PDB file of C-alpha atoms in Angstrom:
ATOM      1  CA  UNK A   1     -17.221 -37.774  40.613  1.00  0.00           C
ATOM      2  CA  UNK A   2     -20.047 -39.472  39.394  1.00  0.00           C
ATOM      3  CA  UNK A   3     -19.898 -42.433  36.357  1.00  0.00           C
ATOM      4  CA  UNK A   4     -22.094 -41.683  33.060  1.00  0.00           C
ATOM      5  CA  UNK A   5     -20.904 -44.299  30.641  1.00  0.00           C
ATOM      6  CA  UNK A   6     -18.514 -46.820  29.685  1.00  0.00           C
ATOM      7  CA  UNK A   7     -17.026 -48.355  26.476  1.00  0.00           C
ATOM      8  CA  UNK A   8     -14.250 -50.038  24.965  1.00  0.00           C
ATOM      9  CA  UNK A   9     -13.012 -53.109  25.806  1.00  0.00           C
ATOM     10  CA  UNK A  10      -9.645 -54.115  24.595  1.00  0.00           C
ATOM     11  CA  UNK A  11      -7.946 -56.723  25.357  1.00  0.00           C
ATOM     12  CA  UNK A  12      -4.174 -58.605  24.379  1.00  0.00           C
ATOM     13  CA  UNK A  13      -2.633 -61.558  25.235  1.00  0.00           C
ATOM     14  CA  UNK A  14      -0.230 -61.719  28.169  1.00  0.00           C
ATOM     15  CA  UNK A  15       3.072 -62.609  26.645  1.00  0.00           C
ATOM     16  CA  UNK A  16       5.503 -62.499  29.315  1.00  0.00           C
ATOM     17  CA  UNK A  17       6.169 -60.952  33.036  1.00  0.00           C
ATOM     18  CA  UNK A  18       9.577 -60.253  34.710  1.00  0.00           C
ATOM     19  CA  UNK A  19       9.117 -59.380  38.197  1.00  0.00           C
ATOM     20  CA  UNK A  20      10.049 -55.287  38.378  1.00  0.00           C
ATOM     21  CA  UNK A  21       9.055 -54.428  35.053  1.00  0.00           C
ATOM     22  CA  UNK A  22       5.980 -54.214  32.724  1.00  0.00           C
ATOM     23  CA  UNK A  23       4.219 -57.333  31.313  1.00  0.00           C
ATOM     24  CA  UNK A  24       4.577 -57.873  27.502  1.00  0.00           C
ATOM     25  CA  UNK A  25       1.855 -57.872  25.302  1.00  0.00           C
ATOM     26  CA  UNK A  26       0.873 -59.148  21.720  1.00  0.00           C
ATOM     27  CA  UNK A  27      -1.058 -57.432  18.783  1.00  0.00           C
ATOM     28  CA  UNK A  28      -4.337 -56.678  20.819  1.00  0.00           C
ATOM     29  CA  UNK A  29      -7.969 -55.900  19.849  1.00  0.00           C
ATOM     30  CA  UNK A  30     -11.439 -54.488  20.054  1.00  0.00           C
ATOM     31  CA  UNK A  31     -13.323 -56.951  22.013  1.00  0.00           C
ATOM     32  CA  UNK A  32     -16.573 -55.475  21.871  1.00  0.00           C
ATOM     33  CA  UNK A  33     -18.569 -52.621  22.470  1.00  0.00           C
ATOM     34  CA  UNK A  34     -19.284 -52.192  26.331  1.00  0.00           C
ATOM     35  CA  UNK A  35     -22.704 -52.619  27.861  1.00  0.00           C
ATOM     36  CA  UNK A  36     -21.483 -53.237  31.805  1.00  0.00           C
ATOM     37  CA  UNK A  37     -18.735 -53.526  34.072  1.00  0.00           C
ATOM     38  CA  UNK A  38     -18.431 -54.945  37.711  1.00  0.00           C
ATOM     39  CA  UNK A  39     -14.670 -54.963  39.274  1.00  0.00           C
ATOM     40  CA  UNK A  40     -14.140 -56.890  42.492  1.00  0.00           C
ATOM     41  CA  UNK A  41     -11.167 -57.117  44.759  1.00  0.00           C
ATOM     42  CA  UNK A  42     -10.839 -59.984  46.759  1.00  0.00           C
ATOM     43  CA  UNK A  43      -8.906 -59.406  50.092  1.00  0.00           C
ATOM     44  CA  UNK A  44      -7.116 -61.452  52.530  1.00  0.00           C
ATOM     45  CA  UNK A  45      -9.307 -60.174  55.794  1.00  0.00           C
ATOM     46  CA  UNK A  46      -7.513 -61.556  58.805  1.00  0.00           C
ATOM     47  CA  UNK A  47      -6.834 -60.231  62.163  1.00  0.00           C
ATOM     48  CA  UNK A  48      -5.008 -61.007  65.369  1.00  0.00           C
ATOM     49  CA  UNK A  49      -7.260 -60.651  68.383  1.00  0.00           C
ATOM     50  CA  UNK A  50      -4.880 -60.136  72.000  1.00  0.00           C
ATOM     51  CA  UNK A  51      -5.777 -59.062  75.461  1.00  0.00           C
ATOM     52  CA  UNK A  52     -10.029 -58.869  74.199  1.00  0.00           C
ATOM     53  CA  UNK A  53      -9.169 -56.561  71.216  1.00  0.00           C
ATOM     54  CA  UNK A  54      -8.369 -56.917  67.342  1.00  0.00           C
ATOM     55  CA  UNK A  55      -4.712 -55.454  67.621  1.00  0.00           C
ATOM     56  CA  UNK A  56      -3.136 -56.169  63.995  1.00  0.00           C
ATOM     57  CA  UNK A  57      -5.700 -56.414  60.987  1.00  0.00           C
ATOM     58  CA  UNK A  58      -4.504 -56.993  56.801  1.00  0.00           C
ATOM     59  CA  UNK A  59      -6.795 -56.417  54.440  1.00  0.00           C
ATOM     60  CA  UNK A  60      -4.331 -56.711  51.551  1.00  0.00           C
ATOM     61  CA  UNK A  61      -5.795 -57.259  47.718  1.00  0.00           C
ATOM     62  CA  UNK A  62      -4.859 -60.982  46.825  1.00  0.00           C
ATOM     63  CA  UNK A  63      -6.888 -60.753  43.245  1.00  0.00           C
ATOM     64  CA  UNK A  64     -10.601 -59.902  41.804  1.00  0.00           C
ATOM     65  CA  UNK A  65     -13.053 -60.946  39.572  1.00  0.00           C
ATOM     66  CA  UNK A  66     -14.917 -58.856  37.374  1.00  0.00           C
ATOM     67  CA  UNK A  67     -17.863 -59.243  34.726  1.00  0.00           C
ATOM     68  CA  UNK A  68     -17.829 -57.184  31.429  1.00  0.00           C
ATOM     69  CA  UNK A  69     -20.867 -57.206  29.175  1.00  0.00           C
ATOM     70  CA  UNK A  70     -20.869 -56.464  25.630  1.00  0.00           C
ATOM     71  CA  UNK A  71     -23.319 -56.010  22.461  1.00  0.00           C
ATOM     72  CA  UNK A  72     -20.804 -58.679  20.641  1.00  0.00           C
ATOM     73  CA  UNK A  73     -17.963 -60.516  20.811  1.00  0.00           C
ATOM     74  CA  UNK A  74     -16.876 -61.666  17.083  1.00  0.00           C
ATOM     75  CA  UNK A  75     -15.139 -64.919  16.698  1.00  0.00           C
ATOM     76  CA  UNK A  76     -11.434 -63.650  16.393  1.00  0.00           C
ATOM     77  CA  UNK A  77     -12.619 -61.970  19.931  1.00  0.00           C
ATOM     78  CA  UNK A  78     -13.609 -65.377  21.190  1.00  0.00           C
ATOM     79  CA  UNK A  79      -9.922 -66.870  20.092  1.00  0.00           C
ATOM     80  CA  UNK A  80      -8.345 -64.087  22.197  1.00  0.00           C
ATOM     81  CA  UNK A  81     -10.110 -63.712  24.974  1.00  0.00           C
ATOM     82  CA  UNK A  82     -11.408 -67.335  25.875  1.00  0.00           C
ATOM     83  CA  UNK A  83      -9.054 -69.914  23.748  1.00  0.00           C
ATOM     84  CA  UNK A  84     -11.676 -70.789  21.414  1.00  0.00           C
ATOM     85  CA  UNK A  85     -10.099 -72.964  18.438  1.00  0.00           C
ATOM     86  CA  UNK A  86     -11.082 -71.388  14.886  1.00  0.00           C
ATOM     87  CA  UNK A  87     -10.303 -74.549  12.369  1.00  0.00           C
ATOM     88  CA  UNK A  88     -12.286 -75.824   9.607  1.00  0.00           C
ATOM     89  CA  UNK A  89     -15.565 -77.176   9.908  1.00  0.00           C
ATOM     90  CA  UNK A  90     -17.818 -79.131   7.572  1.00  0.00           C
ATOM     91  CA  UNK A  91     -18.188 -78.164   4.177  1.00  0.00           C
ATOM     92  CA  UNK A  92     -14.707 -76.375   4.995  1.00  0.00           C
ATOM     93  CA  UNK A  93     -16.472 -73.915   6.744  1.00  0.00           C
ATOM     94  CA  UNK A  94     -14.699 -71.359   9.536  1.00  0.00           C
ATOM     95  CA  UNK A  95     -15.661 -72.671  12.795  1.00  0.00           C
ATOM     96  CA  UNK A  96     -14.881 -71.769  16.512  1.00  0.00           C
ATOM     97  CA  UNK A  97     -14.593 -74.895  18.671  1.00  0.00           C
ATOM     98  CA  UNK A  98     -14.512 -74.428  23.223  1.00  0.00           C
ATOM     99  CA  UNK A  99     -12.487 -77.046  24.252  1.00  0.00           C
ATOM    100  CA  UNK A 100     -11.064 -78.353  27.565  1.00  0.00           C
ATOM    101  CA  UNK A 101      -7.902 -76.028  27.315  1.00  0.00           C
ATOM    102  CA  UNK A 102      -7.695 -73.309  29.525  1.00  0.00           C
ATOM    103  CA  UNK A 103      -8.528 -69.896  28.392  1.00  0.00           C
ATOM    104  CA  UNK A 104      -5.118 -67.179  28.200  1.00  0.00           C
ATOM    105  CA  UNK A 105      -3.996 -65.380  30.036  1.00  0.00           C
ATOM    106  CA  UNK A 106      -4.521 -61.344  28.837  1.00  0.00           C
ATOM    107  CA  UNK A 107      -4.298 -57.495  29.940  1.00  0.00           C
ATOM    108  CA  UNK A 108      -7.501 -55.952  28.951  1.00  0.00           C
ATOM    109  CA  UNK A 109      -8.667 -52.326  28.616  1.00  0.00           C
ATOM    110  CA  UNK A 110     -12.079 -50.547  29.537  1.00  0.00           C
ATOM    111  CA  UNK A 111     -12.871 -46.447  29.759  1.00  0.00           C
ATOM    112  CA  UNK A 112     -15.701 -45.091  32.120  1.00  0.00           C
ATOM    113  CA  UNK A 113     -16.741 -42.312  31.637  1.00  0.00           C
ATOM    114  CA  UNK A 114     -17.369 -39.561  34.269  1.00  0.00           C
ATOM    115  CA  UNK A 115     -18.516 -36.293  34.928  1.00  0.00           C
ATOM    116  CA  UNK A 116     -17.930 -33.631  38.151  1.00  0.00           C
ATOM    117  CA  UNK A 117     -19.701 -30.391  38.233  1.00  0.00           C
ATOM    118  CA  UNK A 118     -20.710 -30.433  34.518  1.00  0.00           C
ATOM    119  CA  UNK A 119     -17.424 -31.621  33.233  1.00  0.00           C
ATOM    120  CA  UNK A 120     -16.742 -35.348  31.435  1.00  0.00           C
ATOM    121  CA  UNK A 121     -13.660 -36.979  32.251  1.00  0.00           C
ATOM    122  CA  UNK A 122     -12.561 -40.759  30.089  1.00  0.00           C
ATOM    123  CA  UNK A 123     -10.524 -42.798  32.920  1.00  0.00           C
ATOM    124  CA  UNK A 124      -9.056 -44.965  31.322  1.00  0.00           C
ATOM    125  CA  UNK A 125      -8.525 -48.170  33.000  1.00  0.00           C
ATOM    126  CA  UNK A 126      -6.002 -51.361  32.242  1.00  0.00           C
ATOM    127  CA  UNK A 127      -6.057 -54.164  34.120  1.00  0.00           C
ATOM    128  CA  UNK A 128      -2.424 -56.130  34.128  1.00  0.00           C
ATOM    129  CA  UNK A 129      -3.199 -59.782  33.858  1.00  0.00           C
ATOM    130  CA  UNK A 130      -6.780 -61.024  33.684  1.00  0.00           C
ATOM    131  CA  UNK A 131      -8.295 -65.047  32.470  1.00  0.00           C
ATOM    132  CA  UNK A 132     -12.128 -64.963  31.677  1.00  0.00           C
ATOM    133  CA  UNK A 133     -13.416 -68.214  31.358  1.00  0.00           C
ATOM    134  CA  UNK A 134     -15.373 -69.397  28.206  1.00  0.00           C
ATOM    135  CA  UNK A 135     -18.640 -67.760  27.421  1.00  0.00           C
ATOM    136  CA  UNK A 136     -21.780 -69.682  27.491  1.00  0.00           C
ATOM    137  CA  UNK A 137     -25.201 -69.278  26.023  1.00  0.00           C
ATOM    138  CA  UNK A 138     -27.996 -67.504  26.729  1.00  0.00           C
ATOM    139  CA  UNK A 139     -30.835 -65.976  24.740  1.00  0.00           C
ATOM    140  CA  UNK A 140     -34.311 -65.515  24.267  1.00  0.00           C
ATOM    141  CA  UNK A 141     -36.796 -65.763  21.786  1.00  0.00           C
ATOM    142  CA  UNK A 142     -38.250 -62.824  19.927  1.00  0.00           C
ATOM    143  CA  UNK A 143     -41.477 -62.283  21.322  1.00  0.00           C
ATOM    144  CA  UNK A 144     -43.860 -59.044  20.428  1.00  0.00           C
ATOM    145  CA  UNK A 145     -41.342 -56.583  21.186  1.00  0.00           C
ATOM    146  CA  UNK A 146     -37.681 -56.604  20.224  1.00  0.00           C
ATOM    147  CA  UNK A 147     -35.426 -57.296  23.661  1.00  0.00           C
ATOM    148  CA  UNK A 148     -31.698 -56.745  22.937  1.00  0.00           C
ATOM    149  CA  UNK A 149     -29.534 -59.274  24.569  1.00  0.00           C
ATOM    150  CA  UNK A 150     -26.013 -59.159  24.843  1.00  0.00           C
ATOM    151  CA  UNK A 151     -22.968 -61.198  26.599  1.00  0.00           C
ATOM    152  CA  UNK A 152     -21.443 -61.251  29.759  1.00  0.00           C
ATOM    153  CA  UNK A 153     -18.075 -62.704  30.361  1.00  0.00           C
ATOM    154  CA  UNK A 154     -16.954 -63.669  34.229  1.00  0.00           C
ATOM    155  CA  UNK A 155     -12.805 -63.962  34.988  1.00  0.00           C
ATOM    156  CA  UNK A 156     -10.330 -63.172  37.573  1.00  0.00           C
ATOM    157  CA  UNK A 157      -7.656 -61.182  37.850  1.00  0.00           C
ATOM    158  CA  UNK A 158      -4.135 -61.219  39.504  1.00  0.00           C
ATOM    159  CA  UNK A 159      -1.123 -59.034  40.387  1.00  0.00           C
ATOM    160  CA  UNK A 160       2.141 -58.533  38.770  1.00  0.00           C
ATOM    161  CA  UNK A 161       5.068 -56.714  40.469  1.00  0.00           C
ATOM    162  CA  UNK A 162       5.303 -53.826  38.044  1.00  0.00           C
ATOM    163  CA  UNK A 163       8.738 -52.341  40.348  1.00  0.00           C
ATOM    164  CA  UNK A 164       9.414 -53.059  43.825  1.00  0.00           C
ATOM    165  CA  UNK A 165       6.503 -52.105  45.456  1.00  0.00           C
ATOM    166  CA  UNK A 166       3.375 -54.731  46.284  1.00  0.00           C
ATOM    167  CA  UNK A 167       1.755 -56.676  43.454  1.00  0.00           C
ATOM    168  CA  UNK A 168      -0.024 -54.648  41.190  1.00  0.00           C
ATOM    169  CA  UNK A 169      -3.217 -55.012  39.777  1.00  0.00           C
ATOM    170  CA  UNK A 170      -4.941 -51.792  37.718  1.00  0.00           C
ATOM    171  CA  UNK A 171      -3.631 -48.936  36.142  1.00  0.00           C
ATOM    172  CA  UNK A 172      -5.799 -46.149  35.070  1.00  0.00           C
ATOM    173  CA  UNK A 173      -5.401 -42.663  33.496  1.00  0.00           C
ATOM    174  CA  UNK A 174      -7.881 -39.814  32.556  1.00  0.00           C
ATOM    175  CA  UNK A 175      -8.187 -37.637  29.390  1.00  0.00           C
ATOM    176  CA  UNK A 176     -10.222 -34.833  28.459  1.00  0.00           C
ATOM    177  CA  UNK A 177     -11.384 -37.449  25.379  1.00  0.00           C
ATOM    178  CA  UNK A 178     -12.266 -40.600  24.102  1.00  0.00           C
ATOM    179  CA  UNK A 179     -10.180 -40.173  22.216  1.00  0.00           C
ATOM    180  CA  UNK A 180      -7.219 -40.177  23.637  1.00  0.00           C
ATOM    181  CA  UNK A 181      -7.926 -42.343  26.327  1.00  0.00           C
ATOM    182  CA  UNK A 182      -8.639 -45.247  23.360  1.00  0.00           C
ATOM    183  CA  UNK A 183      -5.307 -44.724  22.173  1.00  0.00           C
ATOM    184  CA  UNK A 184      -3.424 -44.947  26.021  1.00  0.00           C
ATOM    185  CA  UNK A 185      -5.491 -48.597  26.026  1.00  0.00           C
ATOM    186  CA  UNK A 186      -4.192 -49.108  22.547  1.00  0.00           C
ATOM    187  CA  UNK A 187      -0.411 -48.269  23.377  1.00  0.00           C
ATOM    188  CA  UNK A 188      -1.060 -51.216  26.330  1.00  0.00           C
ATOM    189  CA  UNK A 189      -2.150 -53.965  23.850  1.00  0.00           C
ATOM    190  CA  UNK A 190       0.240 -52.948  21.153  1.00  0.00           C
ATOM    191  CA  UNK A 191      -2.507 -51.579  18.662  1.00  0.00           C
ATOM    192  CA  UNK A 192      -2.142 -48.871  15.815  1.00  0.00           C
ATOM    193  CA  UNK A 193      -3.582 -45.169  17.258  1.00  0.00           C
ATOM    194  CA  UNK A 194      -4.949 -42.009  15.250  1.00  0.00           C
TER     195      UNK A 194
END
């Protein structure tokens, strides 16, 4: 199946978790419209050598990193995703302040658009527990031609024990329509669905 598109970044505050149950999330939001996504698993990658050969190996997933690019993160999305502080600044203007405080944990969802034999499906992916670093600033001046610039955020994701099995990291489901995939992510994020 070929990936032919990417859409929606939905996030929700990670409020609590009890082993053997699904995490509890606060009310979420769509943080940005997606441009690109990279999710990479980290593995233990160890082996036992005996009698001059490898006799055991472990490549279990221990966590991972992700990099997501979107067209624009609103101030409210920066508060939820990066822990920015909304306060009043000079002239009683709303300002978003980046502090030394660690960014909050989140649940995060994206939608991959896939195609196989001409049939398009929408794979909704929910990452149970992630933490983004506060975004930096990267911009270029406008030249003779407009060059659209996007925002990239990076973070780590962690496992949670949702049942009696090993810790889990993501959950995915396939849908025939983008709207159904979005609604599935919104149910994770305690958002109203259509």
